[in-house]
Amino acid sequence: MFFRNARSVVDLNNNCKTVILSHHTRGTNIHARLQVRNSFHNSRRNAKRPGLNPDPLEHIHIESGPLQGRKLVKPLLFTVGVTSASLLSCVIWEYENLRAHASSLIRRPGTWLNAQQKKLLAQFKPEPGPIRKWWNSLRDSEKVFYPILAANILVFGAWRLRALQPFMVKYFCSNPSGGAICLPMVLSTFSHYSALHLAANMYVLYSFMPAAIASLGKEQFTAMYLSAGVISSFASFLYKVAVNQPGLSLGASGAIMAVLSYVCVQYPDTRLSIIFLPMYTFAAGTAIKVIMSVDLAGVVLGWKFFDHAAHLGGALFGIAWCQWGSSHVWGNRDKFLQYYHDFRRNDTGR
């Protein structure tokens, strides 16, 4: 089975309450992408109860300015640029992987004598270290997941350093009214202040990646994931400007919602269940409809606990990629591949 269990874990009123979707055998967490309003202490992820511990972000200045529609032009161009760069980079990555694989096949010994010579030479080569052995033993989905996990853990560690927190708030929190607008749209998708938030998001990503990569391949999946992150940030910007609701957002949930919606639409008949009530099952197609309905209600009713607009934007992008993007965007990469092939051949002479 491609699928593992799916779990949704969200912070509600600064306390953790769990909504869980699961398969019969394992569970994953789908954590809401958090929205932090200007009153940062009221809705911040993983906030402490008053009187228990000092709030490390209490005295940090949060940039805020007027929300104007004309300020969306630059984020829109940035979103198009990042999406295009992600797609083209991953197309090149796929080309280089295929080229390396073809080269290895050409160099493969064609006779018994050559094979024996290769075995003899291999005896004198140093054995790969434990890290390389571990890396070579990983599946394709894990080779994509662990670099993403490492980036998120690195950013999470930076949040622990008090001296870096003003920098983190400025560049690793998406804020349409802040001084830095574009770069945080990408960096915020790798940013988690709460350990539970990080663990939940990485767990659901790890659980759904095998199904997505089996369908898309690791290169196309990476392009979709990075594009979904910046597109979900822009969806959040659109909503905040439309309702004049400034605030900060961070977390990978927008991109993860794209992965979740893609898998649920691609394999709608997969049976899911509530982890504590395994006797009740429902289709994955039904699950994504319910999740998106909750986020749509949050957008329409103006709920401020989470960044529902970012969730909805990521989910819609995942569905669009499943229905249209994979075949009409990624499927029409031949012209660029031919251009890159000619460029590489002229540059290297091969």
Coordinates of C-alpha atoms in Angstrom, one line a residue:
M1 CA 0.0 0.0 0.0
F2 CA 1.2 3.4 -0.9
F3 CA -0.6 5.1 2.0
R4 CA 0.0 5.4 5.7
N5 CA -2.2 6.8 8.3
A6 CA -3.1 10.5 8.2
R7 CA -3.5 12.6 11.4
S8 CA -4.4 16.2 11.8
V9 CA -2.9 17.9 14.8
V10 CA -3.7 21.5 15.4
D11 CA -3.0 24.1 18.1
L12 CA -6.3 25.5 19.4
N13 CA -6.4 28.4 21.9
N14 CA -2.7 27.8 22.6
N15 CA -3.4 24.2 23.7
C16 CA -3.0 21.1 21.6
K17 CA -6.1 19.3 20.5
T18 CA -5.9 16.5 18.0
V19 CA -8.0 15.6 15.0
I20 CA -6.7 12.4 13.6
L21 CA -7.1 10.7 10.2
S22 CA -5.4 7.4 9.8
H23 CA -5.0 4.1 8.0
H24 CA -5.6 0.9 9.8
T25 CA -2.0 0.4 10.5
R26 CA -0.1 3.7 11.0
G27 CA -0.8 7.3 11.7
T28 CA 0.3 10.7 10.4
N29 CA -0.2 14.2 11.6
I30 CA -1.5 17.0 9.5
H31 CA -0.8 20.2 11.4
A32 CA -2.4 23.4 10.6
R33 CA -0.3 26.2 9.1
L34 CA -0.4 28.7 11.9
Q35 CA -1.4 32.3 11.5
V36 CA -0.1 34.7 14.1
R37 CA -2.1 37.9 14.4
N38 CA -0.6 41.2 15.3
S39 CA -1.5 40.5 18.9
F40 CA 1.3 37.9 18.7
H41 CA 0.7 36.6 22.2
N42 CA -2.9 35.8 21.6
S43 CA -2.6 33.3 18.7
R44 CA 1.0 32.3 18.5
R45 CA 1.9 28.6 18.1
N46 CA 2.9 26.7 21.2
A47 CA 2.3 29.8 23.3
K48 CA 2.8 29.3 27.1
R49 CA 0.2 29.9 29.7
P50 CA 0.6 33.2 31.5
G51 CA 2.7 32.9 34.6
L52 CA 4.5 29.7 33.8
N53 CA 7.5 30.7 31.7
P54 CA 8.6 34.0 30.2
D55 CA 7.5 34.5 26.6
P56 CA 10.7 34.7 24.6
L57 CA 8.9 36.7 21.8
E58 CA 7.1 39.1 24.1
H59 CA 9.4 42.1 23.5
I60 CA 10.3 41.5 19.8
H61 CA 9.2 44.3 17.5
I62 CA 6.9 43.0 14.7
E63 CA 6.9 45.1 11.6
S64 CA 3.4 46.2 10.4
G65 CA 2.2 48.5 7.8
P66 CA -0.9 49.2 5.8
L67 CA -2.3 46.4 3.7
Q68 CA -2.8 47.7 0.1
G69 CA -3.7 45.8 -3.0
R70 CA -0.9 47.3 -5.0
K71 CA 1.6 45.6 -2.7
L72 CA 0.5 42.3 -4.0
V73 CA 2.1 42.9 -7.4
K74 CA 5.6 42.1 -6.2
P75 CA 4.6 39.0 -4.2
L76 CA 2.7 37.8 -7.3
L77 CA 5.8 38.2 -9.6
F78 CA 7.9 36.5 -6.9
T79 CA 5.4 33.6 -6.8
V80 CA 5.6 33.2 -10.5
G81 CA 9.4 33.4 -10.5
V82 CA 9.9 30.9 -7.7
T83 CA 7.4 28.4 -9.2
S84 CA 9.1 28.7 -12.6
A85 CA 12.6 28.4 -11.2
S86 CA 11.5 25.3 -9.2
L87 CA 10.0 23.6 -12.2
L88 CA 13.0 24.3 -14.5
S89 CA 15.5 23.3 -11.8
C90 CA 13.8 20.0 -11.2
V91 CA 13.5 19.4 -14.9
I92 CA 17.3 19.8 -15.2
W93 CA 17.8 17.6 -12.1
E94 CA 15.7 14.9 -13.8
Y95 CA 17.8 15.2 -17.0
E96 CA 21.1 14.9 -15.1
N97 CA 19.9 11.9 -13.2
L98 CA 18.8 10.2 -16.4
R99 CA 22.1 11.1 -18.1
A100 CA 24.1 9.7 -15.2
H101 CA 22.1 6.5 -15.2
A102 CA 22.6 6.1 -19.0
S103 CA 26.3 6.7 -18.6
S104 CA 26.6 4.0 -15.9
L105 CA 24.8 1.5 -18.2
I106 CA 27.3 2.3 -21.0
R107 CA 30.2 1.8 -18.7
R108 CA 28.9 -1.5 -17.4
P109 CA 31.1 -4.4 -18.3
G110 CA 29.9 -6.4 -21.3
T111 CA 32.0 -9.5 -20.9
W112 CA 32.7 -12.0 -18.2
L113 CA 36.4 -11.1 -18.1
N114 CA 35.6 -7.4 -17.6
A115 CA 33.1 -8.3 -14.9
Q116 CA 35.8 -10.3 -13.1
Q117 CA 38.3 -7.4 -13.4
K118 CA 35.8 -5.0 -11.9
K119 CA 35.3 -7.3 -8.9
L120 CA 39.0 -7.6 -8.4
L121 CA 39.4 -3.8 -8.5
A122 CA 36.5 -3.4 -6.1
Q123 CA 38.4 -5.4 -3.5
F124 CA 41.1 -2.6 -3.3
K125 CA 38.6 0.3 -3.1
P126 CA 37.9 1.6 0.4
E127 CA 34.5 0.7 1.8
P128 CA 31.9 3.4 2.0
G129 CA 31.4 5.0 5.3
P130 CA 28.3 4.4 7.5
I131 CA 26.6 7.6 6.3
R132 CA 27.0 6.7 2.6
K133 CA 25.8 3.2 3.3
W134 CA 22.8 4.6 5.1
W135 CA 22.1 7.0 2.3
N136 CA 22.4 4.3 -0.4
S137 CA 19.9 2.2 1.5
L138 CA 17.2 4.8 1.5
R139 CA 14.2 4.8 -0.9
D140 CA 13.7 7.7 -3.3
S141 CA 11.0 9.2 -1.1
E142 CA 13.3 9.2 1.9
K143 CA 16.1 10.8 0.0
V144 CA 13.8 13.7 -0.7
F145 CA 12.3 13.8 2.8
Y146 CA 15.5 13.9 4.9
P147 CA 16.9 17.0 3.3
I148 CA 13.6 18.7 3.9
L149 CA 13.6 17.5 7.5
A150 CA 17.1 18.7 8.0
A151 CA 16.3 22.2 6.7
N152 CA 13.3 22.4 9.0
I153 CA 15.2 21.2 12.0
L154 CA 18.0 23.8 11.3
V155 CA 15.4 26.6 11.2
F156 CA 13.7 25.2 14.3
G157 CA 17.1 25.4 16.1
A158 CA 17.6 29.0 14.9
W159 CA 14.3 29.9 16.6
R160 CA 15.8 28.6 19.9
L161 CA 18.6 31.3 19.8
R162 CA 17.2 34.4 21.4
A163 CA 19.7 36.7 19.5
L164 CA 18.3 35.4 16.2
Q165 CA 14.6 35.7 17.0
P166 CA 14.1 39.2 15.5
F167 CA 15.8 38.0 12.3
M168 CA 13.6 34.9 12.3
V169 CA 10.4 36.9 12.8
K170 CA 11.4 39.2 9.9
Y171 CA 12.5 36.5 7.3
F172 CA 11.0 33.2 8.4
C173 CA 7.4 34.5 9.1
S174 CA 5.2 35.4 6.1
N175 CA 3.9 38.9 6.7
P176 CA 2.2 41.0 3.9
S177 CA 2.7 44.2 5.9
G178 CA 6.3 43.6 7.0
G179 CA 9.5 45.1 5.7
A180 CA 10.6 41.8 4.0
I181 CA 7.7 40.4 1.9
C182 CA 8.9 38.1 -0.8
L183 CA 11.7 36.0 0.7
P184 CA 9.7 35.0 3.7
M185 CA 7.1 33.5 1.4
V186 CA 9.5 30.7 0.8
L187 CA 11.5 30.6 4.0
S188 CA 8.3 30.5 6.2
T189 CA 7.5 27.1 4.7
F190 CA 10.5 25.7 6.4
S191 CA 9.9 27.5 9.7
H192 CA 8.4 26.0 12.8
Y193 CA 8.6 27.6 16.3
S194 CA 6.8 24.8 18.1
A195 CA 8.3 21.3 18.4
L196 CA 4.9 19.7 18.1
H197 CA 4.2 21.8 15.0
L198 CA 7.4 20.6 13.4
A199 CA 6.9 16.9 14.4
A200 CA 3.3 16.9 13.2
N201 CA 4.1 18.4 9.8
M202 CA 7.1 16.2 9.2
Y203 CA 5.3 13.1 10.2
V204 CA 2.5 13.6 7.7
L205 CA 4.9 14.6 5.0
Y206 CA 7.0 11.4 5.6
S207 CA 3.8 9.3 5.5
F208 CA 2.3 10.7 2.3
M209 CA 5.5 11.2 0.3
P210 CA 5.9 7.5 -0.9
A211 CA 2.5 7.6 -2.6
A212 CA 3.1 11.0 -4.2
I213 CA 6.7 10.2 -5.3
A214 CA 5.5 6.8 -6.7
S215 CA 3.1 8.7 -8.9
L216 CA 5.2 11.8 -9.7
G217 CA 8.8 10.8 -9.3
K218 CA 11.1 12.6 -6.9
E219 CA 12.0 15.5 -9.3
Q220 CA 8.4 16.4 -10.1
F221 CA 7.4 16.0 -6.5
T222 CA 10.1 18.4 -5.4
A223 CA 8.9 21.0 -8.0
M224 CA 5.3 20.6 -6.8
Y225 CA 6.2 20.9 -3.1
L226 CA 8.3 24.0 -3.5
S227 CA 5.7 25.6 -5.8
A228 CA 2.9 24.8 -3.3
G229 CA 4.8 26.5 -0.5
V230 CA 5.1 29.8 -2.2
I231 CA 1.6 29.6 -3.7
S232 CA 0.0 28.9 -0.4
S233 CA 1.9 31.9 1.1
F234 CA 0.5 34.1 -1.7
A235 CA -3.0 32.8 -1.1
S236 CA -2.6 33.9 2.5
F237 CA -1.5 37.3 1.3
L238 CA -4.5 37.7 -0.9
Y239 CA -6.9 36.8 2.0
K240 CA -5.2 39.1 4.5
V241 CA -5.3 42.1 2.1
A242 CA -8.9 41.4 1.0
V243 CA -10.2 41.4 4.6
N244 CA -7.6 43.8 5.9
Q245 CA -6.3 41.4 8.5
P246 CA -2.5 41.7 9.1
G247 CA -0.6 38.9 10.7
L248 CA 2.2 36.5 10.6
S249 CA 2.2 32.9 9.2
L250 CA 4.7 30.1 9.3
G251 CA 4.9 26.4 8.8
A252 CA 4.9 23.8 6.0
S253 CA 1.2 23.0 6.2
G254 CA 0.4 24.9 3.0
A255 CA 2.8 22.7 1.0
I256 CA 1.8 19.6 2.8
M257 CA -1.8 20.2 2.1
A258 CA -0.9 20.2 -1.6
V259 CA 0.7 16.7 -1.1
L260 CA -2.3 15.5 0.9
S261 CA -4.8 16.7 -1.7
Y262 CA -2.8 15.3 -4.6
V263 CA -2.7 11.8 -3.0
C264 CA -6.3 11.9 -2.0
V265 CA -7.5 12.9 -5.5
Q266 CA -5.1 10.6 -7.2
Y267 CA -6.1 7.6 -5.1
P268 CA -9.6 8.6 -3.9
D269 CA -10.8 5.1 -3.0
T270 CA -8.1 4.5 -0.4
R271 CA -9.7 3.7 2.9
L272 CA -8.9 5.9 5.9
S273 CA -10.1 5.7 9.5
I274 CA -10.0 7.7 12.7
I275 CA -7.0 6.3 14.6
F276 CA -8.9 5.7 17.9
L277 CA -12.0 4.4 16.0
P278 CA -10.5 2.0 13.4
M279 CA -13.9 0.3 12.9
Y280 CA -15.2 3.5 11.0
T281 CA -13.6 3.9 7.6
F282 CA -14.1 6.4 4.8
A283 CA -12.6 7.2 1.4
A284 CA -9.6 9.5 1.0
G285 CA -11.6 11.5 -1.5
T286 CA -14.2 12.2 1.2
A287 CA -11.5 13.1 3.7
I288 CA -10.0 15.8 1.6
K289 CA -13.4 17.3 0.9
V290 CA -14.1 17.5 4.6
I291 CA -10.7 19.1 5.4
M292 CA -11.1 21.6 2.6
S293 CA -14.6 22.4 3.7
V294 CA -13.3 23.3 7.2
D295 CA -10.7 25.6 5.7
L296 CA -13.3 27.2 3.4
A297 CA -15.5 27.8 6.4
G298 CA -12.6 29.3 8.2
V299 CA -12.0 31.7 5.3
V300 CA -15.7 32.7 4.9
L301 CA -16.3 33.1 8.6
G302 CA -13.0 34.8 9.3
W303 CA -11.7 32.3 11.8
K304 CA -8.3 33.5 13.1
F305 CA -6.9 30.4 14.8
F306 CA -5.1 29.2 11.7
D307 CA -4.1 30.4 8.3
H308 CA -7.0 28.7 6.5
A309 CA -6.4 30.6 3.3
A310 CA -2.9 29.1 3.0
H311 CA -4.3 25.6 3.7
L312 CA -7.0 26.1 1.0
G313 CA -4.5 27.6 -1.5
G314 CA -2.1 24.6 -1.0
A315 CA -4.9 22.1 -1.3
L316 CA -6.3 23.7 -4.5
F317 CA -2.9 23.7 -6.0
G318 CA -2.4 20.0 -5.2
I319 CA -5.7 19.2 -6.9
A320 CA -4.9 21.4 -9.9
W321 CA -1.5 19.7 -10.2
C322 CA -3.2 16.3 -10.1
Q323 CA -5.8 17.2 -12.7
W324 CA -3.8 19.5 -15.0
G325 CA -0.3 20.4 -14.0
S326 CA 1.3 17.0 -14.2
S327 CA 0.2 16.4 -17.7
H328 CA 0.1 19.9 -19.2
V329 CA 3.0 21.6 -17.4
W330 CA 5.5 18.8 -16.5
G331 CA 4.4 16.8 -19.4
N332 CA 5.3 19.5 -21.9
R333 CA 8.9 20.0 -20.7
D334 CA 10.3 18.4 -23.9
K335 CA 11.1 21.8 -25.6
F336 CA 13.1 23.0 -22.6
L337 CA 14.9 19.7 -22.3
Q338 CA 15.9 19.9 -25.9
Y339 CA 17.2 23.4 -25.4
Y340 CA 19.1 22.4 -22.2
H341 CA 20.5 19.3 -24.0
D342 CA 21.8 21.4 -26.9
F343 CA 23.2 23.9 -24.5
R344 CA 25.0 21.3 -22.4
R345 CA 26.4 19.5 -25.5
N346 CA 27.7 22.8 -26.9
D347 CA 29.2 23.7 -23.5
T348 CA 30.9 20.3 -22.8
G349 CA 31.4 19.1 -26.4
R350 CA 29.6 15.9 -25.6

